Amino acid sequence: MSNEYILETRGLTKEFKGFVAVSDVNLKVRRGSIHALIGPNGAGKTTVFNLLTKFLQPTTGSIFYNGTDITEDRPAQVARRGIIRSFQISAVFPHLTVLENVRIGLQRKLGTSFHFWKSQKSLEQLNGRAMELLEAVDLASFAGTMTVELPYGRKRALEIATTLALDPELMLLDEPTQGMGHEDVGRVVGLIKKVAADRTVLMVEHNLNVVADLSHVITVLQHGSVLAEGPYEEVSKNPQVLEAYVGAAHD
Amino acid sequence: MSRTALGFILLIIAGVVAPWLNIYPTFLMKGWCFALFACAFNLLLGYTGLLSFGHAAFFGAASYITGHALKVWGLPPEIGLLAGTVFAGVLGYLFGSLAIRRAGIYFAMITLALAQMLYFVWLQMKFTGGEDGLQGVPRGMMFGVIDLTNNVNLYYVVFAIFLFGFFMIYRTIHSPFGQVLKSIRENEPRSISLGYDVAKYKLLAFVISATLSGLAGATKTVVFQLASLTDAHWHMSGEVVLMTLLGGMGTVFGPVVGAFVIVTLQNELADKVGSWVQVIMGFIFVICVLAFRRGIVGELMALFRNLYQRPVGLSARQADVKDTKA
């Protein structure tokens, strides 16, 4: 069973001073799939992400990754196990160059990240791999650019390249197309398809076209609980889901 | 990078030539001590994004330990300096371990509180001489051959210590470790999500910064032959913030410039306007924060960038516009 599912939660619950943000969520993410987490605003999607990556500690419940209980891990430990997350607002390092951004993802493996006496020239051996990653997201020509100067869509692409630098088994993407123009959405969707070819992706996404296009399985959250789960065709016809979305639209 | 090399060369020339330009050597030595202190502080504020408001603790502690080691134990100056520096490093580990558990204003407040506690410890303890401080600290013979009572010798030893510390900081900033520090400064949650235990990195940065602040304080004791409560007072913590901001935080040379500007102002104005010097410094601080936040060196660098490098930034954007249209 631990082979079929890469990530599993059991009774995952998070309370904030009496307010239940996430309630008894049992999530199973199939290895190799693109799994989308959707739901109206305030449904608890981002909180689930923060729990899975241990940026928040669950009140009760447990999280299993490849069959191992990771509920007590620290966030950096979770990352080192191979679960790499993105953030709602593009998470780049603005005052480093585009190349340096990707190298931050690569350099930990060298085991010299505490070596304050070593020249950073020692990191140049990573440049080849970094350029490959930048090429994969169409950013090679920006390698020397200060990241703060990139347009938003490009920053998201850079974020994905940095995430890929860690060769994660499981990528958690928090609203990867949020705040993007049409062309950028197309670019990022293509990119996600490409990177998901040999890894698992769990994503929170508002854009239902993107969800329909990309995901194999969809979990709908409402008020912190799972409302429905299944492929897009099935979930999109579920009357409860329709009501939740229409209801939310009228709010 | 060649601009940095040029900066280094100019700095070394300035340091070597300065005592022959009829500038009061004690003033220069004070400048180098504070320049090192500000550079060490800048490693935290400018490159890790941590605002410590208790750095006087390390400066002052090293000052007392070195003073005591030289005066009471009669140790040679190199060992005395080392003792103060190592003590500051250990203290940095202790203070840092507590403070880095919190971020932002809480981090600043914990460092301030710890430094104030230590200040009152020094005030109470017998060996520090209380309000009088440790006076008449002997300078002695460095490595048994360099007579530090000679002002020229002392000057070059102080300048060499500064260069050593300055280079250590430069190297730290431009190391694999420094890259991780910058990533923490830029976006801490992202660094965590890439697998870095940011607390450990912050702690090491804190210890390096405290150690070199200690080296600055220890050297200052040898120069002035005095260790006093002033070195450990929170005013000193504030002064180093001012020097760093004024010169340009997050720049390699900014804190050196900032330190010399402040030390010069203090020297020039103290006998002319008395306590008003504090008012003037406060005024400078306000102007600096309101009008030129990048500091002297930061603003100059931005100016040069605008003059020479603007086309590069533009072409990057234009390329992207073309790209998305295609």
Coordinates of C-alpha atoms in Angstrom, one line a residue, chain B:
Chain B
M1 CA 34.4 41.7 -9.1
S2 CA 37.2 43.8 -10.3
R3 CA 35.5 46.8 -8.6
T4 CA 35.8 45.0 -5.3
A5 CA 39.5 44.3 -6.0
L6 CA 40.0 48.0 -6.7
G7 CA 38.2 48.8 -3.5
F8 CA 40.5 46.5 -1.6
I9 CA 43.6 48.0 -3.1
L10 CA 42.4 51.6 -2.3
L11 CA 41.6 50.5 1.2
I12 CA 45.0 49.0 1.8
I13 CA 46.8 52.0 0.3
A14 CA 44.7 54.4 2.4
G15 CA 45.4 52.4 5.5
V16 CA 49.2 52.2 4.9
V17 CA 49.6 55.9 4.0
A18 CA 47.2 57.5 6.4
P19 CA 49.5 57.8 9.4
W20 CA 52.0 59.8 7.3
L21 CA 49.4 62.4 6.4
N22 CA 49.5 64.2 9.7
I23 CA 46.4 62.5 10.9
Y24 CA 46.2 61.8 14.6
P25 CA 47.1 58.1 14.8
T26 CA 44.8 57.3 17.8
F27 CA 41.9 58.6 15.8
L28 CA 42.8 56.4 12.8
M29 CA 43.1 53.3 15.1
K30 CA 39.8 54.1 16.7
G31 CA 38.4 54.3 13.2
W32 CA 39.7 50.8 12.2
C33 CA 38.4 49.3 15.4
F34 CA 34.9 50.6 14.8
A35 CA 35.1 49.8 11.1
L36 CA 35.8 46.2 12.0
F37 CA 32.9 46.3 14.6
A38 CA 30.5 47.7 12.0
C39 CA 31.6 45.2 9.3
A40 CA 31.0 42.3 11.8
F41 CA 27.6 43.7 12.6
N42 CA 26.8 44.1 8.9
L43 CA 27.3 40.4 8.4
L44 CA 24.2 39.9 10.5
L45 CA 22.1 42.9 9.5
G46 CA 23.1 43.3 5.9
Y47 CA 23.7 39.7 4.8
T48 CA 21.5 37.6 7.1
G49 CA 18.7 40.1 7.8
L50 CA 19.0 39.9 11.5
L51 CA 18.9 43.1 13.5
S52 CA 20.8 42.6 16.8
F53 CA 20.4 45.4 19.2
G54 CA 22.9 44.0 21.7
H55 CA 26.2 43.9 19.9
A56 CA 27.9 46.0 22.5
A57 CA 27.8 42.9 24.7
F58 CA 30.5 41.3 22.5
F59 CA 32.5 44.4 22.0
G60 CA 32.4 45.2 25.7
A61 CA 33.0 41.7 27.0
A62 CA 36.1 41.2 24.8
S63 CA 37.3 44.6 25.9
Y64 CA 37.1 43.7 29.6
I65 CA 38.6 40.2 29.2
T66 CA 41.5 41.5 27.2
G67 CA 42.0 44.3 29.6
H68 CA 42.1 42.0 32.5
A69 CA 44.3 39.5 30.8
L70 CA 46.9 42.1 29.9
K71 CA 46.8 44.1 33.1
V72 CA 46.2 41.6 35.9
W73 CA 47.5 38.3 34.4
G74 CA 50.3 40.1 32.5
L75 CA 49.7 38.0 29.3
P76 CA 51.4 39.1 26.1
P77 CA 49.1 41.2 23.8
E78 CA 48.5 38.5 21.2
I79 CA 47.2 36.1 23.9
G80 CA 45.2 38.9 25.5
L81 CA 43.5 39.7 22.2
L82 CA 42.8 36.1 21.6
A83 CA 41.3 35.6 25.0
G84 CA 38.9 38.5 24.6
T85 CA 37.9 37.4 21.1
V86 CA 37.3 33.8 22.0
F87 CA 35.3 34.9 25.0
A88 CA 33.1 37.0 22.7
G89 CA 32.6 34.0 20.4
V90 CA 31.5 31.8 23.3
L91 CA 29.2 34.5 24.5
G92 CA 27.9 34.9 20.9
Y93 CA 27.0 31.2 20.9
L94 CA 25.1 31.5 24.2
F95 CA 23.2 34.7 23.3
G96 CA 22.7 33.6 19.7
S97 CA 21.2 30.2 20.7
L98 CA 18.5 32.1 22.7
A99 CA 17.9 35.0 20.4
I100 CA 17.6 33.2 17.0
R101 CA 14.5 31.3 18.3
R102 CA 12.6 34.5 17.6
A103 CA 12.5 36.8 14.5
G104 CA 12.2 40.5 13.9
I105 CA 11.6 42.9 16.7
Y106 CA 11.6 40.0 19.3
F107 CA 15.1 39.0 18.2
A108 CA 16.2 42.6 18.6
M109 CA 14.6 42.8 22.0
I110 CA 16.2 39.6 23.3
T111 CA 19.6 40.6 22.2
L112 CA 19.1 44.0 23.9
A113 CA 17.9 42.4 27.1
L114 CA 20.8 40.0 27.2
A115 CA 23.3 42.8 26.6
Q116 CA 21.8 44.9 29.3
M117 CA 22.0 42.0 31.8
L118 CA 25.6 41.7 31.0
Y119 CA 26.1 45.4 31.3
F120 CA 24.9 45.2 34.9
V121 CA 27.0 42.2 35.6
W122 CA 30.1 44.2 34.6
L123 CA 28.9 47.1 36.7
Q124 CA 28.6 44.8 39.8
M125 CA 31.7 42.7 39.3
K126 CA 34.9 43.8 41.1
F127 CA 37.5 43.1 38.4
T128 CA 35.9 45.5 35.9
G129 CA 36.6 48.5 38.2
G130 CA 32.9 49.5 38.0
E131 CA 32.4 53.1 37.0
D132 CA 36.1 53.7 36.7
G133 CA 36.8 50.8 34.3
L134 CA 40.1 49.1 33.7
Q135 CA 42.6 51.9 33.3
G136 CA 46.3 51.8 32.3
V137 CA 46.2 48.5 30.4
P138 CA 49.7 47.8 29.3
R139 CA 50.3 47.3 25.6
G140 CA 53.4 45.1 25.8
M141 CA 55.4 43.3 23.1
M142 CA 53.4 41.5 20.4
F143 CA 54.9 38.1 19.7
G144 CA 57.8 39.2 21.9
V145 CA 59.2 41.4 19.1
I146 CA 56.8 44.1 18.2
D147 CA 56.9 46.9 20.7
L148 CA 53.3 48.2 20.9
T149 CA 54.2 51.2 23.0
N150 CA 55.5 52.6 19.7
N151 CA 52.6 54.3 18.0
V152 CA 53.7 53.5 14.5
N153 CA 54.0 49.8 15.4
L154 CA 50.7 49.8 17.1
Y155 CA 49.0 51.5 14.2
Y156 CA 50.1 48.8 11.7
V157 CA 49.2 46.0 14.0
V158 CA 45.7 47.5 14.4
F159 CA 45.4 48.0 10.7
A160 CA 46.5 44.4 10.1
I161 CA 43.9 43.1 12.6
F162 CA 41.3 45.1 10.8
L163 CA 42.3 43.7 7.4
F164 CA 42.3 40.2 8.8
G165 CA 38.8 40.6 10.2
F166 CA 37.6 42.5 7.1
F167 CA 38.9 39.7 4.9
M168 CA 37.2 37.0 7.1
I169 CA 33.9 38.8 6.7
Y170 CA 34.4 39.3 3.0
R171 CA 35.2 35.6 2.6
T172 CA 32.2 34.6 4.7
I173 CA 29.9 36.7 2.6
H174 CA 31.3 35.2 -0.6
S175 CA 31.3 31.6 0.4
P176 CA 28.8 28.7 0.0
F177 CA 27.7 29.5 3.5
G178 CA 27.2 33.2 2.6
Q179 CA 25.0 32.2 -0.3
V180 CA 22.7 30.4 2.1
L181 CA 22.7 33.4 4.5
K182 CA 21.6 35.7 1.6
S183 CA 18.9 33.3 0.7
I184 CA 17.7 33.4 4.3
R185 CA 17.8 37.2 4.2
E186 CA 15.8 37.2 0.9
N187 CA 13.2 34.6 1.7
E188 CA 13.4 32.5 4.9
P189 CA 10.5 30.2 4.3
R190 CA 11.8 29.4 0.9
S191 CA 15.2 28.5 2.3
I192 CA 13.5 26.2 4.8
S193 CA 11.5 24.6 2.0
L194 CA 14.7 23.9 0.1
G195 CA 15.9 21.8 3.1
Y196 CA 18.1 24.3 5.0
D197 CA 17.9 24.3 8.8
V198 CA 18.0 28.1 8.9
A199 CA 18.4 28.3 12.7
K200 CA 21.9 26.6 12.4
Y201 CA 23.0 29.0 9.7
K202 CA 21.8 32.0 11.6
L203 CA 23.6 30.8 14.7
L204 CA 26.9 30.3 12.9
A205 CA 26.6 33.8 11.4
F206 CA 25.8 35.2 14.8
V207 CA 28.9 33.5 16.3
I208 CA 31.2 34.8 13.6
S209 CA 29.8 38.3 14.0
A210 CA 30.1 38.2 17.7
T211 CA 33.7 36.8 17.5
L212 CA 34.8 39.6 15.2
S213 CA 33.0 42.2 17.2
G214 CA 35.0 40.9 20.1
L215 CA 38.2 41.2 18.2
A216 CA 37.3 44.9 17.5
G217 CA 36.6 45.5 21.2
A218 CA 39.8 43.7 22.3
T219 CA 41.9 45.7 19.9
K220 CA 40.2 49.0 21.1
T221 CA 41.3 48.1 24.7
V222 CA 45.0 47.8 23.6
V223 CA 44.7 51.1 21.7
F224 CA 43.1 53.2 24.4
Q225 CA 44.6 51.1 27.3
L226 CA 41.2 51.3 28.7
A227 CA 38.1 49.0 29.1
S228 CA 35.0 50.7 30.4
L229 CA 31.3 50.5 30.8
T230 CA 30.9 52.7 27.7
D231 CA 32.0 49.7 25.5
A232 CA 29.2 47.5 26.9
H233 CA 26.5 50.1 27.1
W234 CA 23.5 50.0 24.8
H235 CA 24.5 53.3 23.2
M236 CA 27.3 51.4 21.7
S237 CA 24.9 48.9 20.2
G238 CA 23.0 51.8 18.7
E239 CA 26.1 53.4 17.4
V240 CA 27.1 50.4 15.4
V241 CA 23.6 50.2 13.9
L242 CA 24.0 53.9 12.8
M243 CA 27.5 53.3 11.3
T244 CA 26.2 50.4 9.3
L245 CA 23.1 52.1 8.0
L246 CA 24.9 55.4 7.3
G247 CA 27.6 53.6 5.3
G248 CA 25.3 51.2 3.6
M249 CA 24.1 47.9 5.0
G250 CA 24.6 44.9 2.8
T251 CA 27.6 46.4 1.1
V252 CA 31.2 45.3 1.7
F253 CA 32.7 48.7 2.2
G254 CA 29.8 50.6 3.6
P255 CA 30.3 49.9 7.3
V256 CA 34.0 51.1 7.0
V257 CA 32.8 54.4 5.5
G258 CA 30.0 54.7 8.1
A259 CA 32.4 54.0 11.0
F260 CA 34.9 56.6 9.9
V261 CA 32.2 59.3 9.3
I262 CA 30.8 58.8 12.8
V263 CA 34.2 58.6 14.5
T264 CA 35.2 61.8 12.6
L265 CA 32.1 63.6 13.6
Q266 CA 32.6 62.6 17.3
N267 CA 36.2 63.7 17.2
E268 CA 35.6 67.0 15.4
L269 CA 32.4 68.0 17.2
A270 CA 32.9 66.8 20.8
D271 CA 35.0 69.8 21.9
K272 CA 33.0 72.3 19.8
V273 CA 29.4 71.5 20.6
G274 CA 29.7 69.1 23.6
S275 CA 26.6 66.9 24.2
W276 CA 24.9 68.4 21.1
V277 CA 26.9 65.8 19.2
Q278 CA 24.3 63.3 20.3
V279 CA 21.5 65.5 18.8
I280 CA 23.4 65.9 15.6
M281 CA 23.9 62.1 15.3
G282 CA 20.2 61.5 15.9
F283 CA 19.5 64.0 13.2
I284 CA 21.8 62.2 10.8
F285 CA 20.1 58.9 11.6
V286 CA 16.7 60.3 10.8
I287 CA 17.9 61.8 7.5
C288 CA 19.7 58.6 6.6
V289 CA 16.6 56.5 7.1
L290 CA 14.2 59.0 5.4
A291 CA 16.3 60.2 2.5
F292 CA 19.0 57.7 1.6
R293 CA 18.2 54.3 3.0
R294 CA 20.9 52.5 1.0
G295 CA 23.6 54.5 2.9
I296 CA 26.5 56.3 1.4
V297 CA 28.1 53.4 -0.4
G298 CA 24.8 51.9 -1.3
E299 CA 23.6 55.1 -2.9
L300 CA 26.9 55.5 -4.8
M301 CA 26.6 52.0 -6.1
A302 CA 23.1 52.6 -7.3
L303 CA 24.2 55.8 -9.0
F304 CA 26.9 54.0 -10.9
R305 CA 24.5 51.2 -11.8
N306 CA 22.1 53.8 -13.2
L307 CA 24.8 55.5 -15.2
Y308 CA 26.4 52.4 -16.7
Q309 CA 24.2 49.4 -16.5
R310 CA 20.6 50.5 -17.2
P311 CA 20.6 49.2 -20.8
V312 CA 21.2 45.7 -19.5
G313 CA 18.1 45.7 -17.3
L314 CA 16.0 47.2 -20.0
S315 CA 17.0 44.7 -22.6
A316 CA 16.1 41.8 -20.2
R317 CA 12.6 43.2 -20.1
Q318 CA 12.3 43.9 -23.7
A319 CA 13.5 40.4 -24.5
D320 CA 10.7 39.1 -22.4
V321 CA 8.0 41.2 -24.1
K322 CA 9.2 39.9 -27.5
D323 CA 9.2 36.4 -26.1
T324 CA 5.7 36.4 -24.9
K325 CA 4.4 37.9 -28.1
A326 CA 6.0 35.3 -30.2

